[in-house]
Amino acid sequence: MATTPRSGGASGAAQRPNGTSQNKSCQFKLVLLGESAVGKSSLVLRFVKGQFHEYQESTIGAAFLTQTICIEDTVVKFEIWDTAGQERYHSLAPMYYRGAQAAIVVYDIQNQDSFQRAKTWVKELHKQASPNIVIALAGNKADLSNIRVVEFDEAKQYAEENGLLFMETSAKTGMNVNDIFLAIAKKLPKNDGANNQGAGAGRRLNENETNRQTNNCCK
Amino acid sequence: MYSTGRAPQLRIGTQDLKCKRGCGFYGNAQFDGLCSKCFRERNDERKRQKASASSSSLVLTSTGGTMERISPQNLLGRPHQKNKQERDKQQPQGSSDVAQTLQKKKSIVPTVLQKTLQVGAQKLTPQKHYVPDPTENQFMLQLRQLGIPDDGKRKLKKEIQRLDLEIKRYMNSTANSNNKNIDELSEMVQNAYTRFADLVHSDPSFQIVSNEDRDSAIDFFEKVVMTQNHKFLFSPYFTADEENDAKVQKRIRQLSWITAKHLDCSIDEVNAESRDLVYNAISELVGIDSYYSPQEKLECTVRCCRHIFELLKRATGGPASADDFLPALIFVVLKANPVRLHSNLNFVTRFTNAARVMSGEGGYYFTNLCSAIAFIENLNGESLNISCEEFDALMSGEKPYSTPWESALLACESLHLISENMKRMELLKKRNMVITTGISEFERELIEFQSEVTRKVDTVYAKAPLTLLPIKTPAFLISQARAQLNHSSDDAAALISSGHYQSNLLNAIDVKDVSCTDKAKSQPTLLAPDERYADAAHTLALKDVSISSAGHLSPLHTTLPQPDQLFASPIFNYGPFDAVSLLEESSDNTDVLMLGTEFQGGLTNINYDFDLSDKSGENSVADDSNVNLDEFDPLAQQQEQLRTLKVEAQSAMTSGILDSTTDSSASLIDSDLPPPTGILLPSPLKPEVSNYRGFSNFDIPSISCNTGDFSSLGQDVNESTSSDVGVVAKK
């Protein structure tokens, strides 16, 4: 049995015969991408401080946050990594989304440029991130839809073409904030063992990965 | 870069200075951190060991207690000195926090317990005679505290030893010394981690253990192995880590001009409070290098980042997002310029559980740190929103810079200087104000004075016509004066002289005070001589009187022959009467002087004149002039008398009566002083000179002037002397 429970720090061994936890439990790394000032961190703060706070870590910053939610009988712990949206830090992004199982690409519906940047992010994720990454597109600041620039249909169509989850959200009103995270959680594979393995060894080369697994099996 | 006076937190504390054996005395670095007594005891012990041990253990004593970093090359040269290696690895602990806590713990542990621990340690290390160091002791304690069964602990120890041996074998193997690969080593360690994790989760001896204890067992495994093998795995010789360290360090040094503004970072560099928080973050960042296990390095990174968040929270007023955080972290890295940055990052990346850097808070912050380094390494002008030229200039040091960070440190001095200068400027400003107001005041006064003067002059002008009126009045007064003068010429002359002076004075200055009656009084006295001497030429005399009374306003002036005025030296400018006197001066010189001496008895005057005569004595020229003057004018007889009167008045003035005269009158008087010489100027010469000059206007003006002057001068002197001589003779 291939295992890397070390990555599932919270409760990594639900599948163990003598495991203490009843529910399945898994941890996902989620990366936030998008231009600066589109409301990435507000979105996350809304999600983390919203109705789902089963527990809440002391929030000294909005750059790294965790939130645990329950879907059916599975405890899903989101580990949310914020990234700097400024253009000059764009090239650093791969370091962040390496090994991530999910990504939310955020744009501002009042800002056409941010939507174009979002498209660039999506393209880049498809090319460089792990192939089974779940990507969601979030058109933020939906509460200001009366002065929108990016049409809903346009974004919706783009999302469908690229196989993305899509929602227009509002961190201000809370609209669709939890929904988008729930949608991601549902879409993520719950066979946590393999999933976590992928997370843990994401940076390893594939051949190394297999080597290690064979070693494990031999043991 | 981190050049402030604030002491970094990770320096040697008092605890570290104490003897490592915990005897309470201070230790000495030369004694391996022991006190002198313990050092001697240990040396004795070692001597005993040496006697029994193999030659390899001889090296033990040669190892210094300092924190020297054994280079892998050296180790390769002596590959089998395991004992030495194990000793070496614990030496650097002296400066770290770990060692500090160890010291504390050790002092708590009774010696008896230490002995039993030593037994345990011997189990762990093959060398029977090895004395365990504090780190080992701590690990033993931790091992005991682990919530896993003894079976598990034994397995844990076995795994630790196995990995330890594996690493050492790989490092020391001479076979593949040329193609050692850090990735291979990393793989080996990572596989060992995975294997151990499997073991923990699958082995029956761990079955009853909770997940938390399993995790701590895994952590313990990693920590022990990494701490023991830090010196091999940290920046190994076959990697380029050291070069990269130097490169990054140099680059950061070059980038010292970068400010928070360049990075769009909200850190207020000048604020003292935020600077304090930046210092905290910097201390933690610098401290990363002092930890041995990757976990501790990661924890340190997290602490550093938390300080930054704290800082940003105050700056932005809310939880900071990555948009704010990353620039701030880059700023802190730039200002801290931590040592062996690359080596540390690589060490953690290679030899910690892969998941640790891929997830969790530590992983996130570590990723940020890696990003910051990557950003710094690939930094260019574009990424700082400045032009490439400016960037290059700043990098090469061509363009001077001053960052708020550095200048804040110098602010005290500069601020002091500024305030000092401000004070000075204030003072100067005040003085300047005083000067300006003074000037305006003075200006105002000047204007006032001018208007006053003009007003006075106007009044004088207004009164001036009145002075002409007396022409009609004399009839009554002249008769009076004539009567007086008839009594005695001497008395009258005295009166006249004083009157003349008075009238001059009054007219020039105290115009206001001069009443008509005064004028009336003065007029007759002045007129008196005219009446006395010239009945026939009455009108002319009156004219002269009017001139003298009016002062310098001379209607007669225009009537005078022009050549005189042109030729005239200063002497002729003073008054019309002088000019007039010139016409006939010398003809009656003797008479004039006689008169003067008669009523004045001016000994001083005579003496003064006498002195002059002594210096030059020629009379011949004077005679010539006399002849000329005689033939000159028929009016001489009358005017002569006037002249004499005036000369008398002048002589009276010169004799010191007029000390208190005012400016205007003084000028008059001064002008009158020279006349003795001026008056005596020979008239016949004038036409000649003027003609001569006229001819020589263009050719030789200087010579002509000189000769003319000389001649006139000589004549003057001669004249005066002759007159003086005459006076003396009369006397």
Tab-separated table of N, CA, C and O in Angstrom, chain B residues 509-562:
chain	number	residue	atom	x	y	z
B	509	ILE	N	22.041	129.877	7.945
B	509	ILE	CA	21.435	128.840	8.769
B	509	ILE	C	20.119	129.243	9.383
B	509	ILE	O	19.074	128.657	9.117
B	510	ASP	N	20.153	130.188	10.206
B	510	ASP	CA	18.965	130.519	10.988
B	510	ASP	C	18.066	131.493	10.249
B	510	ASP	O	17.757	132.569	10.736
B	511	VAL	N	17.673	131.036	9.107
B	511	VAL	CA	16.862	131.915	8.272
B	511	VAL	C	15.576	132.291	8.984
B	511	VAL	O	15.091	133.409	8.917
B	512	LYS	N	15.024	131.295	9.666
B	512	LYS	CA	13.748	131.511	10.330
B	512	LYS	C	13.847	132.609	11.375
B	512	LYS	O	12.970	133.448	11.519
B	513	ASP	N	14.906	132.456	12.139
B	513	ASP	CA	15.024	133.339	13.291
B	513	ASP	C	15.368	134.775	12.902
B	513	ASP	O	15.220	135.695	13.682
B	514	VAL	N	15.886	134.802	11.719
B	514	VAL	CA	16.295	136.145	11.300
B	514	VAL	C	15.055	137.026	11.097
B	514	VAL	O	14.236	136.765	10.233
B	515	SER	N	14.930	137.924	11.878
B	515	SER	CA	13.772	138.832	11.743
B	515	SER	C	14.147	140.049	10.888
B	515	SER	O	15.325	140.295	10.591
B	516	CYS	N	13.162	140.727	10.563
B	516	CYS	CA	13.394	141.883	9.711
B	516	CYS	C	14.261	142.929	10.422
B	516	CYS	O	15.115	143.574	9.820
B	517	THR	N	14.014	142.966	11.680
B	517	THR	CA	14.760	143.947	12.450
B	517	THR	C	16.228	143.608	12.489
B	517	THR	O	17.095	144.488	12.381
B	518	ASP	N	16.477	142.317	12.623
B	518	ASP	CA	17.878	141.880	12.625
B	518	ASP	C	18.542	142.267	11.323
B	518	ASP	O	19.658	142.765	11.302
B	519	LYS	N	17.811	141.975	10.293
B	519	LYS	CA	18.327	142.299	8.977
B	519	LYS	C	18.609	143.796	8.888
B	519	LYS	O	19.636	144.230	8.394
B	520	ALA	N	17.632	144.482	9.387
B	520	ALA	CA	17.753	145.930	9.347
B	520	ALA	C	19.021	146.383	10.082
B	520	ALA	O	19.723	147.281	9.634
B	521	LYS	N	19.235	145.681	11.162
B	521	LYS	CA	20.425	146.033	11.938
B	521	LYS	C	21.690	145.701	11.171
B	521	LYS	O	22.638	146.453	11.132
B	522	SER	N	21.664	144.483	10.632
B	522	SER	CA	22.885	144.019	9.977
B	522	SER	C	23.161	144.826	8.705
B	522	SER	O	24.302	145.098	8.387
B	523	GLN	N	22.123	145.176	8.037
B	523	GLN	CA	22.310	145.895	6.785
B	523	GLN	C	23.090	147.184	6.988
B	523	GLN	O	24.079	147.408	6.292
B	524	PRO	N	22.643	147.915	7.920
B	524	PRO	CA	23.365	149.191	8.057
B	524	PRO	C	24.827	149.011	8.369
B	524	PRO	O	25.664	149.729	7.837
B	525	THR	N	25.118	148.079	9.207
B	525	THR	CA	26.512	147.900	9.576
B	525	THR	C	27.334	147.559	8.359
B	525	THR	O	28.462	147.981	8.218
B	526	LEU	N	26.711	146.744	7.527
B	526	LEU	CA	27.437	146.346	6.328
B	526	LEU	C	27.536	147.512	5.334
B	526	LEU	O	28.517	147.650	4.630
B	527	LEU	N	26.471	148.189	5.345
B	527	LEU	CA	26.435	149.275	4.370
B	527	LEU	C	27.341	150.445	4.773
B	527	LEU	O	27.773	151.214	3.942
B	528	ALA	N	27.503	150.438	6.026
B	528	ALA	CA	28.235	151.576	6.571
B	528	ALA	C	29.537	151.905	5.848
B	528	ALA	O	29.733	153.061	5.442
B	529	PRO	N	30.393	150.934	5.668
B	529	PRO	CA	31.675	151.279	5.032
B	529	PRO	C	31.493	151.888	3.669
B	529	PRO	O	32.260	152.787	3.284
B	530	ASP	N	30.475	151.380	2.991
B	530	ASP	CA	30.260	151.893	1.639
B	530	ASP	C	30.007	153.392	1.691
B	530	ASP	O	30.542	154.159	0.912
B	531	GLU	N	29.187	153.690	2.643
B	531	GLU	CA	28.819	155.098	2.769
B	531	GLU	C	30.027	155.952	3.103
B	531	GLU	O	30.198	157.068	2.599
B	532	ARG	N	30.776	155.294	3.947
B	532	ARG	CA	31.899	156.069	4.440
B	532	ARG	C	32.889	156.371	3.334
B	532	ARG	O	33.375	157.476	3.184
B	533	TYR	N	33.208	155.361	2.564
B	533	TYR	CA	34.309	155.510	1.631
B	533	TYR	C	33.878	156.010	0.262
B	533	TYR	O	34.637	156.614	-0.457
B	534	ALA	N	32.673	155.644	-0.116
B	534	ALA	CA	32.308	155.984	-1.498
B	534	ALA	C	30.946	156.617	-1.573
B	534	ALA	O	29.933	155.955	-1.579
B	535	ASP	N	30.956	157.911	-1.604
B	535	ASP	CA	29.690	158.620	-1.787
B	535	ASP	C	29.329	158.661	-3.261
B	535	ASP	O	28.182	158.541	-3.665
B	536	ALA	N	30.356	158.869	-4.045
B	536	ALA	CA	30.128	158.972	-5.488
B	536	ALA	C	29.623	157.673	-6.078
B	536	ALA	O	28.648	157.654	-6.805
B	537	ALA	N	30.321	156.661	-5.743
B	537	ALA	CA	29.933	155.346	-6.296
B	537	ALA	C	29.013	154.624	-5.329
B	537	ALA	O	29.286	153.516	-4.892
B	538	HIS	N	27.975	155.253	-4.983
B	538	HIS	CA	27.063	154.754	-3.967
B	538	HIS	C	26.370	153.473	-4.420
B	538	HIS	O	26.272	152.505	-3.687
B	539	THR	N	25.935	153.519	-5.609
B	539	THR	CA	25.157	152.375	-6.103
B	539	THR	C	25.987	151.105	-6.147
B	539	THR	O	25.527	150.032	-5.813
B	540	LEU	N	27.188	151.274	-6.598
B	540	LEU	CA	28.055	150.105	-6.689
B	540	LEU	C	28.283	149.473	-5.318
B	540	LEU	O	28.250	148.277	-5.146
B	541	ALA	N	28.518	150.354	-4.372
B	541	ALA	CA	28.738	149.850	-3.019
B	541	ALA	C	27.522	149.089	-2.523
B	541	ALA	O	27.641	148.031	-1.923
B	542	LEU	N	26.384	149.667	-2.793
B	542	LEU	CA	25.151	148.992	-2.362
B	542	LEU	C	25.042	147.619	-2.991
B	542	LEU	O	24.652	146.658	-2.368
B	543	LYS	N	25.416	147.584	-4.231
B	543	LYS	CA	25.380	146.293	-4.912
B	543	LYS	C	26.223	145.280	-4.177
B	543	LYS	O	25.828	144.167	-3.912
B	544	ASP	N	27.393	145.724	-3.866
B	544	ASP	CA	28.296	144.816	-3.168
B	544	ASP	C	27.728	144.363	-1.844
B	544	ASP	O	27.830	143.196	-1.472
B	545	VAL	N	27.127	145.315	-1.184
B	545	VAL	CA	26.537	144.968	0.112
B	545	VAL	C	25.471	143.892	-0.059
B	545	VAL	O	25.421	142.920	0.672
B	546	SER	N	24.658	144.142	-1.055
B	546	SER	CA	23.578	143.170	-1.261
B	546	SER	C	24.162	141.787	-1.533
B	546	SER	O	23.674	140.770	-1.080
B	547	ILE	N	25.244	141.808	-2.255
B	547	ILE	CA	25.890	140.524	-2.548
B	547	ILE	C	26.348	139.860	-1.280
B	547	ILE	O	26.091	138.694	-1.036
B	548	SER	N	27.031	140.609	-0.487
B	548	SER	CA	27.585	140.003	0.728
B	548	SER	C	26.484	139.514	1.640
B	548	SER	O	26.576	138.455	2.221
B	549	SER	N	25.411	140.285	1.727
B	549	SER	CA	24.331	139.869	2.631
B	549	SER	C	23.614	138.654	2.086
B	549	SER	O	23.231	137.746	2.821
B	550	ALA	N	23.460	138.616	0.775
B	550	ALA	CA	22.755	137.469	0.200
B	550	ALA	C	23.602	136.209	0.250
B	550	ALA	O	23.128	135.113	0.033
B	551	GLY	N	24.841	136.391	0.527
B	551	GLY	CA	25.698	135.188	0.619
B	551	GLY	C	26.151	134.762	-0.749
B	551	GLY	O	26.593	135.568	-1.557
B	552	HIS	N	26.009	133.527	-1.008
B	552	HIS	CA	26.576	132.956	-2.232
B	552	HIS	C	25.733	133.234	-3.461
B	552	HIS	O	26.158	133.019	-4.556
B	553	LEU	N	24.477	133.617	-3.221
B	553	LEU	CA	23.654	133.943	-4.391
B	553	LEU	C	24.129	135.277	-4.935
B	553	LEU	O	23.806	136.332	-4.402
B	554	SER	N	24.888	135.191	-5.948
B	554	SER	CA	25.530	136.427	-6.381
B	554	SER	C	25.024	136.864	-7.747
B	554	SER	O	25.292	136.240	-8.751
B	555	PRO	N	24.306	137.922	-7.751
B	555	PRO	CA	23.886	138.488	-9.038
B	555	PRO	C	25.078	139.059	-9.782
B	555	PRO	O	25.082	139.125	-10.999
B	556	LEU	N	26.056	139.450	-9.086
B	556	LEU	CA	27.214	140.057	-9.714
B	556	LEU	C	28.036	139.076	-10.523
B	556	LEU	O	28.793	139.430	-11.385
B	557	HIS	N	27.898	137.867	-10.148
B	557	HIS	CA	28.734	136.822	-10.703
B	557	HIS	C	28.796	136.884	-12.214
B	557	HIS	O	29.850	136.763	-12.809
B	558	THR	N	27.652	137.030	-12.793
B	558	THR	CA	27.581	137.004	-14.247
B	558	THR	C	28.281	138.206	-14.858
B	558	THR	O	28.782	138.134	-15.961
B	559	THR	N	28.291	139.262	-14.113
B	559	THR	CA	28.896	140.478	-14.653
B	559	THR	C	30.403	140.398	-14.694
B	559	THR	O	31.054	141.121	-15.436
B	560	LEU	N	30.911	139.519	-13.888
B	560	LEU	CA	32.366	139.409	-13.810
B	560	LEU	C	32.936	138.854	-15.099
B	560	LEU	O	32.289	138.084	-15.794
B	561	PRO	N	34.135	139.258	-15.393
B	561	PRO	CA	34.773	138.747	-16.624
B	561	PRO	C	34.964	137.238	-16.573
B	561	PRO	O	35.410	136.686	-15.581
B	562	GLN	N	34.643	136.643	-17.685
B	562	GLN	CA	34.667	135.172	-17.739
B	562	GLN	C	36.055	134.572	-17.537
B	562	GLN	O	36.196	133.583	-16.836
